[in-house]
């Protein structure tokens, strides 16, 4: 894929997060910033390539783009990584993502392919499947990095509590082999997921502010504008 002249690379920040996970200070991170602060572009264009270069199996899921059925999209992305499925012909190309060993989910494609009944028995089966898929990932030679954008979409305990609890259990069990980075733009949603005593992710993640862009970003954009317009 051609280099995007408008993208401001934050490779040092991506390496910093990966090193934090690698040395074991934390097995998962939560990055908080308001929307339109560059979190998604950072995950897709900086952190994902850096993680793949470091040898990780990567799973990227945008729950903001999957708000109608985030559970199905998340579970299907994990399943595809565990089963080692290749890129679905045509799907990722339409989204503008290059083929790689990473698995990426999008509501308009995967959500349509991964619908199922939401009954109690079916939901229970899905949680058993999740545990099995995470067990499979943990047995692979390469470690896995799970990236979930806008994780607060799952803050509704009634709808997603079982999923979040199962995910927490699997990450606890396989934390040496499966790392996670979550992003969020709602302080209230993140509080409900990570700071309330009865929340499944209570005291599980290390939450850090996502750094704001500084003068270097402005200079980069000015150079890109000058190169594009000759002005």
Coordinates of N, CA and C in Angstrom, one line a residue, residues 17-154:
X17 N 4.5 1.4 23.8 CA 3.4 0.6 24.3 C 3.7 -0.9 24.2
X18 N 4.3 -1.3 23.1 CA 4.7 -2.7 22.9 C 5.8 -3.1 23.9
X19 N 6.7 -2.3 24.2 CA 7.7 -2.6 25.2 C 7.1 -2.7 26.6
X20 N 6.1 -1.8 26.9 CA 5.4 -1.9 28.2 C 4.8 -3.3 28.4
X21 N 4.1 -3.8 27.3 CA 3.5 -5.1 27.4 C 4.6 -6.2 27.4
X22 N 5.6 -6.0 26.7 CA 6.6 -7.1 26.6 C 7.4 -7.4 27.9
X23 N 7.6 -6.3 28.7 CA 8.4 -6.5 29.9 C 7.5 -6.9 31.1
X24 N 6.2 -6.9 30.8 CA 5.3 -7.4 31.8 C 4.8 -6.5 32.9
X25 N 5.1 -5.2 32.7 CA 4.5 -4.2 33.7 C 3.0 -4.2 33.7
X26 N 2.4 -4.5 32.5 CA 1.0 -4.6 32.4 C 0.7 -5.6 31.3
X27 N -0.3 -6.4 31.4 CA -0.7 -7.3 30.3 C -1.7 -6.7 29.4
X28 N -2.3 -5.6 29.8 CA -3.2 -4.9 28.9 C -3.2 -3.4 29.3
X29 N -3.5 -2.6 28.3 CA -3.5 -1.1 28.4 C -4.9 -0.6 27.9
X30 N -5.3 0.5 28.6 CA -6.5 1.3 28.1 C -6.0 2.7 27.8
X31 N -6.2 3.1 26.5 CA -5.9 4.5 26.1 C -7.1 5.3 26.0
X32 N -7.1 6.4 26.8 CA -8.3 7.3 26.8 C -8.0 8.6 26.1
X33 N -8.9 9.0 25.2 CA -8.9 10.4 24.6 C -10.2 10.6 24.0
X34 N -10.6 11.9 23.9 CA -11.9 12.2 23.3 C -11.8 11.8 21.8
X35 N -13.0 11.7 21.2 CA -13.0 11.3 19.7 C -12.3 12.4 18.9
X36 N -11.8 12.0 17.7 CA -11.1 12.9 16.8 C -9.8 13.3 17.3
X37 N -9.2 12.4 18.1 CA -7.8 12.7 18.6 C -6.8 11.8 18.0
X38 N -7.2 11.0 17.0 CA -6.2 10.2 16.3 C -5.9 8.8 16.8
X39 N -6.8 8.3 17.7 CA -6.6 7.0 18.3 C -6.7 5.9 17.3
X40 N -7.8 5.9 16.5 CA -8.0 4.9 15.5 C -6.9 4.8 14.4
X41 N -6.5 6.0 13.9 CA -5.4 6.0 12.9 C -4.1 5.5 13.5
X42 N -3.9 5.9 14.8 CA -2.7 5.4 15.4 C -2.7 3.8 15.5
X43 N -3.8 3.3 15.9 CA -3.9 1.8 16.0 C -3.7 1.1 14.7
X44 N -4.4 1.7 13.6 CA -4.3 1.0 12.3 C -3.0 1.2 11.6
X45 N -2.4 2.4 11.7 CA -1.3 2.7 10.9 C 0.0 2.7 11.6
X46 N 0.0 2.7 12.9 CA 1.3 2.7 13.7 C 1.4 1.5 14.5
X47 N 0.4 1.2 15.4 CA 0.6 0.1 16.3 C 0.4 -1.2 15.7
X48 N -0.5 -1.4 14.8 CA -0.7 -2.7 14.1 C 0.6 -3.1 13.3
X49 N 1.1 -2.2 12.4 CA 2.3 -2.6 11.7 C 3.5 -2.9 12.7
X50 N 3.6 -2.1 13.7 CA 4.7 -2.3 14.7 C 4.6 -3.7 15.4
X51 N 3.3 -4.0 15.7 CA 3.1 -5.3 16.4 C 3.4 -6.5 15.5
X52 N 2.9 -6.3 14.2 CA 3.2 -7.4 13.3 C 4.7 -7.6 13.0
X53 N 5.4 -6.5 12.9 CA 6.8 -6.5 12.7 C 7.5 -7.2 13.9
X54 N 6.9 -7.0 15.1 CA 7.5 -7.6 16.3 C 7.1 -9.1 16.4
X55 N 6.3 -9.6 15.5 CA 6.0 -11.0 15.5 C 4.6 -11.4 16.1
X56 N 3.8 -10.4 16.5 CA 2.5 -10.6 17.0 C 1.5 -11.1 16.0
X57 N 0.6 -12.0 16.4 CA -0.6 -12.2 15.6 C -1.6 -11.1 16.1
X58 N -2.1 -10.3 15.2 CA -2.8 -9.1 15.6 C -4.3 -9.3 15.3
X59 N -5.2 -8.8 16.2 CA -6.6 -8.8 16.0 C -7.1 -7.3 16.3
X60 N -7.6 -6.7 15.2 CA -8.1 -5.4 15.4 C -9.7 -5.3 15.2
X61 N -10.4 -4.7 16.1 CA -11.8 -4.6 16.1 C -12.2 -3.2 16.4
X62 N -13.0 -2.5 15.6 CA -13.5 -1.2 15.8 C -15.0 -1.4 16.3
X63 N -15.3 -1.2 17.6 CA -16.6 -1.3 18.0 C -17.5 -0.1 17.7
X64 N -16.8 1.0 17.5 CA -17.6 2.2 17.1 C -18.3 2.0 15.7
X65 N -17.6 1.2 14.9 CA -18.2 0.9 13.5 C -19.1 -0.3 13.6
X66 N -19.2 -0.9 14.8 CA -19.9 -2.2 14.9 C -21.0 -2.1 16.0
X67 N -21.5 -0.9 16.2 CA -22.4 -0.6 17.4 C -23.7 -1.5 17.4
X68 N -24.1 -1.9 16.2 CA -25.4 -2.6 16.1 C -25.2 -4.1 16.7
X69 N -24.0 -4.6 16.5 CA -23.7 -6.0 17.0 C -22.3 -6.2 17.3
X70 N -21.8 -5.4 18.3 CA -20.3 -5.5 18.6 C -19.9 -6.9 19.1
X71 N -20.8 -7.6 19.8 CA -20.4 -8.9 20.3 C -20.0 -9.9 19.2
X72 N -20.9 -9.9 18.2 CA -20.6 -10.8 17.0 C -19.4 -10.5 16.3
X73 N -19.1 -9.2 16.1 CA -17.9 -8.8 15.4 C -16.7 -9.1 16.2
X74 N -16.7 -8.9 17.5 CA -15.5 -9.2 18.3 C -15.2 -10.7 18.3
X75 N -16.3 -11.5 18.6 CA -16.1 -12.9 18.6 C -15.6 -13.5 17.3
X76 N -16.2 -13.0 16.2 CA -15.8 -13.5 14.9 C -14.3 -13.2 14.6
X77 N -13.9 -12.0 14.9 CA -12.5 -11.6 14.7 C -11.5 -12.5 15.5
X78 N -11.9 -12.8 16.7 CA -11.1 -13.7 17.6 C -11.1 -15.1 17.0
X79 N -12.2 -15.6 16.5 CA -12.3 -16.9 15.9 C -11.4 -17.0 14.7
X80 N -11.5 -16.0 13.8 CA -10.7 -16.1 12.6 C -9.2 -16.1 12.9
X81 N -8.8 -15.4 14.0 CA -7.3 -15.5 14.3 C -7.0 -16.8 14.9
X82 N -7.9 -17.4 15.7 CA -7.6 -18.7 16.3 C -7.5 -19.8 15.3
X83 N -8.4 -19.7 14.3 CA -8.5 -20.7 13.2 C -7.5 -20.5 12.1
X84 N -6.8 -19.3 12.1 CA -5.8 -19.0 11.1 C -6.4 -18.8 9.7
X85 N -7.6 -18.3 9.7 CA -8.3 -18.1 8.4 C -7.6 -17.0 7.6
X86 N -7.5 -17.1 6.3 CA -7.0 -16.1 5.5 C -7.9 -14.9 5.3
X87 N -7.5 -14.0 4.5 CA -8.3 -12.8 4.2 C -9.5 -13.2 3.3
X88 N -10.7 -12.8 3.6 CA -11.8 -13.1 2.8 C -11.7 -12.3 1.5
X89 N -11.8 -13.0 0.4 CA -11.5 -12.4 -0.9 C -12.4 -11.2 -1.1
X90 N -11.8 -10.0 -1.4 CA -12.5 -8.8 -1.8 C -12.9 -8.0 -0.6
X91 N -13.1 -8.6 0.6 CA -13.7 -7.8 1.7 C -12.7 -6.8 2.2
X92 N -11.5 -7.2 2.5 CA -10.5 -6.2 3.0 C -10.1 -5.2 2.0
X93 N -10.1 -5.7 0.7 CA -9.7 -4.7 -0.3 C -10.7 -3.6 -0.4
X94 N -12.0 -3.9 -0.2 CA -13.0 -2.8 -0.3 C -12.8 -1.8 0.9
X95 N -12.2 -2.3 2.0 CA -12.1 -1.5 3.1 C -10.7 -0.7 3.1
X96 N -9.9 -1.1 2.1 CA -8.7 -0.3 1.9 C -7.5 -0.8 2.9
X97 N -7.7 -2.0 3.4 CA -6.6 -2.6 4.3 C -5.8 -3.6 3.5
X98 N -4.5 -3.6 3.7 CA -3.7 -4.6 3.0 C -3.8 -6.0 3.6
X99 N -3.6 -7.0 2.9 CA -3.5 -8.4 3.5 C -2.3 -8.5 4.4
X100 N -2.5 -9.2 5.5 CA -1.4 -9.5 6.4 C -1.9 -10.6 7.3
X101 N -1.0 -10.9 8.3 CA -1.4 -12.0 9.2 C -2.3 -11.5 10.3
X102 N -2.7 -10.2 10.2 CA -3.6 -9.7 11.2 C -5.1 -10.0 10.8
X103 N -6.0 -9.9 11.7 CA -7.4 -10.1 11.5 C -8.1 -8.8 11.9
X104 N -8.9 -8.2 10.9 CA -9.6 -7.0 11.2 C -11.1 -7.1 11.0
X105 N -11.9 -6.5 11.8 CA -13.3 -6.7 11.7 C -14.0 -5.4 11.4
X106 N -15.1 -5.5 10.7 CA -15.9 -4.3 10.3 C -17.3 -4.7 10.3
X107 N -18.2 -3.8 10.8 CA -19.6 -4.2 11.0 C -20.2 -4.5 9.7
X108 N -19.9 -3.7 8.6 CA -20.6 -3.9 7.3 C -20.2 -5.2 6.6
X109 N -19.2 -5.9 7.1 CA -18.8 -7.1 6.4 C -18.9 -8.3 7.4
X110 N -18.1 -8.3 8.4 CA -18.1 -9.4 9.3 C -19.4 -9.5 10.0
X111 N -20.0 -8.4 10.4 CA -21.3 -8.5 11.2 C -22.4 -9.2 10.4
X112 N -22.4 -9.0 9.1 CA -23.4 -9.7 8.3 C -23.1 -11.2 8.1
X113 N -21.8 -11.6 8.3 CA -21.4 -13.0 8.2 C -21.5 -13.7 9.5
X114 N -21.6 -13.0 10.6 CA -21.4 -13.6 11.9 C -22.6 -13.4 12.8
X115 N -23.8 -13.4 12.2 CA -25.0 -13.2 13.1 C -25.4 -14.5 13.6
X116 N -26.0 -14.5 14.8 CA -26.5 -15.8 15.4 C -27.6 -15.4 16.4
X117 N -28.3 -16.4 16.9 CA -29.4 -16.2 17.8 C -28.8 -15.7 19.1
X118 N -29.6 -14.9 19.9 CA -29.1 -14.3 21.1 C -29.7 -15.0 22.3
X119 N -30.3 -16.2 22.2 CA -30.9 -16.9 23.3 C -29.8 -17.3 24.3
X120 N -30.3 -17.6 25.5 CA -29.4 -17.9 26.6 C -28.5 -19.1 26.3
X121 N -29.0 -20.2 25.8 CA -28.2 -21.3 25.4 C -27.1 -21.0 24.4
X122 N -27.6 -20.2 23.4 CA -26.6 -19.8 22.3 C -25.6 -18.9 22.8
X123 N -25.9 -18.0 23.7 CA -24.9 -17.1 24.3 C -23.9 -17.8 25.1
X124 N -24.4 -18.8 25.8 CA -23.5 -19.7 26.7 C -22.5 -20.4 25.8
X125 N -23.0 -20.9 24.7 CA -22.1 -21.6 23.7 C -21.1 -20.7 23.2
X126 N -21.5 -19.4 22.9 CA -20.5 -18.5 22.4 C -19.4 -18.2 23.4
X127 N -19.7 -18.2 24.7 CA -18.7 -17.9 25.7 C -17.7 -19.1 25.8
X128 N -18.3 -20.3 25.6 CA -17.4 -21.5 25.6 C -16.5 -21.5 24.4
X129 N -17.1 -21.0 23.2 CA -16.3 -20.9 22.0 C -15.1 -19.9 22.3
X130 N -15.4 -18.8 22.9 CA -14.4 -17.8 23.1 C -13.3 -18.3 23.9
X131 N -13.6 -19.1 25.0 CA -12.5 -19.7 25.8 C -11.7 -20.6 25.0
X132 N -12.3 -21.4 24.1 CA -11.6 -22.4 23.3 C -10.7 -21.6 22.3
X133 N -11.2 -20.6 21.7 CA -10.4 -19.8 20.7 C -9.2 -19.2 21.4
X134 N -9.4 -18.6 22.6 CA -8.3 -18.0 23.3 C -7.3 -19.1 23.7
X135 N -7.8 -20.3 24.1 CA -6.8 -21.4 24.4 C -6.0 -21.7 23.2
X136 N -6.6 -21.7 22.0 CA -5.9 -22.0 20.8 C -4.9 -21.0 20.5
X137 N -5.2 -19.7 20.6 CA -4.3 -18.6 20.4 C -3.1 -18.7 21.3
X138 N -3.4 -19.0 22.6 CA -2.3 -19.1 23.6 C -1.3 -20.2 23.3
X139 N -1.7 -21.2 22.5 CA -0.8 -22.3 22.2 C 0.0 -22.1 20.9
X140 N -0.3 -21.0 20.2 CA 0.5 -20.7 19.0 C 1.9 -20.2 19.3
X141 N 2.8 -20.4 18.4 CA 4.2 -20.0 18.6 C 4.3 -18.5 18.9
X142 N 3.6 -17.7 18.1 CA 3.7 -16.3 18.2 C 2.7 -15.7 19.2
X143 N 3.0 -14.7 20.0 CA 2.0 -14.1 20.9 C 1.0 -13.3 20.1
X144 N -0.1 -13.0 20.7 CA -1.3 -12.3 20.1 C -1.5 -11.0 20.8
X145 N -1.8 -10.0 19.9 CA -2.2 -8.7 20.5 C -3.6 -8.4 20.0
X146 N -4.5 -8.2 21.0 CA -5.9 -7.9 20.7 C -6.1 -6.4 20.9
X147 N -6.5 -5.7 19.8 CA -6.7 -4.3 19.8 C -8.2 -4.0 19.6
X148 N -8.9 -3.4 20.6 CA -10.3 -3.2 20.6 C -10.5 -1.7 20.7
X149 N -11.0 -1.1 19.6 CA -11.2 0.4 19.6 C -12.6 0.7 20.1
X150 N -12.7 1.7 21.0 CA -13.9 2.2 21.6 C -14.6 1.0 22.4
X151 N -13.8 0.5 23.4 CA -14.2 -0.6 24.2 C -15.4 -0.3 25.1
X152 N -15.7 1.0 25.4 CA -16.8 1.3 26.2 C -18.1 1.0 25.6
X153 N -18.1 0.6 24.3 CA -19.3 0.1 23.6 C -19.9 -1.1 24.4
X154 N -19.1 -1.8 25.1 CA -19.5 -3.0 25.8 C -19.8 -2.7 27.2

